[in-house]
Coordinates of C-alpha atoms in Angstrom, one line a residue:
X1 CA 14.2 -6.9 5.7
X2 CA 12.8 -5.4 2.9
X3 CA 10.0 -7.3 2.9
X4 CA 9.2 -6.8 6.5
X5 CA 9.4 -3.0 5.3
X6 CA 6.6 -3.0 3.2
X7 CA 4.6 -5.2 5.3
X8 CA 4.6 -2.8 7.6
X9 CA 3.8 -0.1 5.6
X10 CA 1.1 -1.7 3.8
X11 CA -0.6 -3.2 6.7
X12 CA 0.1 -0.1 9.4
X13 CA 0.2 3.3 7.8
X14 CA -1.2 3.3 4.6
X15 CA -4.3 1.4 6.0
X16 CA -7.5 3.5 6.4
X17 CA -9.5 2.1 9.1
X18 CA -12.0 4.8 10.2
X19 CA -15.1 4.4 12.0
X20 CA -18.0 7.2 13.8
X21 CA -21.1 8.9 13.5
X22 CA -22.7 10.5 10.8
X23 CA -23.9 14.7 10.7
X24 CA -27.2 15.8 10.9
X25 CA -26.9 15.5 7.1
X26 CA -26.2 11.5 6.9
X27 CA -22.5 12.3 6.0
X28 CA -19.2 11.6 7.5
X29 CA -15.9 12.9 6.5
X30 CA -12.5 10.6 6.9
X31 CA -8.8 11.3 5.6
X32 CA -8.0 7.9 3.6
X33 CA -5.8 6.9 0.6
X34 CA -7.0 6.9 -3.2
X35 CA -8.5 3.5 -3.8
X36 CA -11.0 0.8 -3.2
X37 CA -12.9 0.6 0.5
X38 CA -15.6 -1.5 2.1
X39 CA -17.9 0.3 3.9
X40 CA -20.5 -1.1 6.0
X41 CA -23.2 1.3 7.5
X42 CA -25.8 0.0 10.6
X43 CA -28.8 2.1 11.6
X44 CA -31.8 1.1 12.8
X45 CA -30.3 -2.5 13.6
X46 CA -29.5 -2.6 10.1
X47 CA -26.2 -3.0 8.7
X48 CA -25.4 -2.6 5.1
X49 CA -22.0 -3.2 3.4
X50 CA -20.8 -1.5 0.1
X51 CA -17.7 -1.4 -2.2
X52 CA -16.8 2.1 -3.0
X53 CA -13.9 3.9 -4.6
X54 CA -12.1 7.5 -3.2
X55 CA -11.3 9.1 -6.2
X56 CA -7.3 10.8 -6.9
X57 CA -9.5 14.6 -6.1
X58 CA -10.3 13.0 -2.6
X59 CA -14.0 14.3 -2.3
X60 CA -16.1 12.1 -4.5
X61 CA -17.0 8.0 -3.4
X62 CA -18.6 6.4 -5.8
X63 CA -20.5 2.4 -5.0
X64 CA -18.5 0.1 -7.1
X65 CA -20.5 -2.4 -9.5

């Protein structure tokens, strides 16, 4: 049972799975947990994926090497 627990929790609320449209300035704003995303950006009929980080502050991603 207490392994179910976390599952859930792990795979339910403390996943950040955000998706939309950027503003007239290219950006886009999401609420997410600190740590490591994938994000993956089409435009154009492009579509580009990075690795990025959401520092413990909350405002500054930075592409992951």
């Amino acid at each position: 049972p207490h392994g179910q627990v976390f599952v859930d929790l792990a795979k339910k609320q403390w996943l950040t799975d955000a998706s939309g449209v950027t503003n007239n300035h290219g950006s886009y704003r999401f609420r997410g947990f600190k740590g490591d995303y994938q994000i993956t950006v089409s435009a154009g009929g492009k579509t580009v994926t990075v690795l990025a980080t959401l520092s413990g502050d909350g405002e500054v991603m930075s592409t992951l090497k």
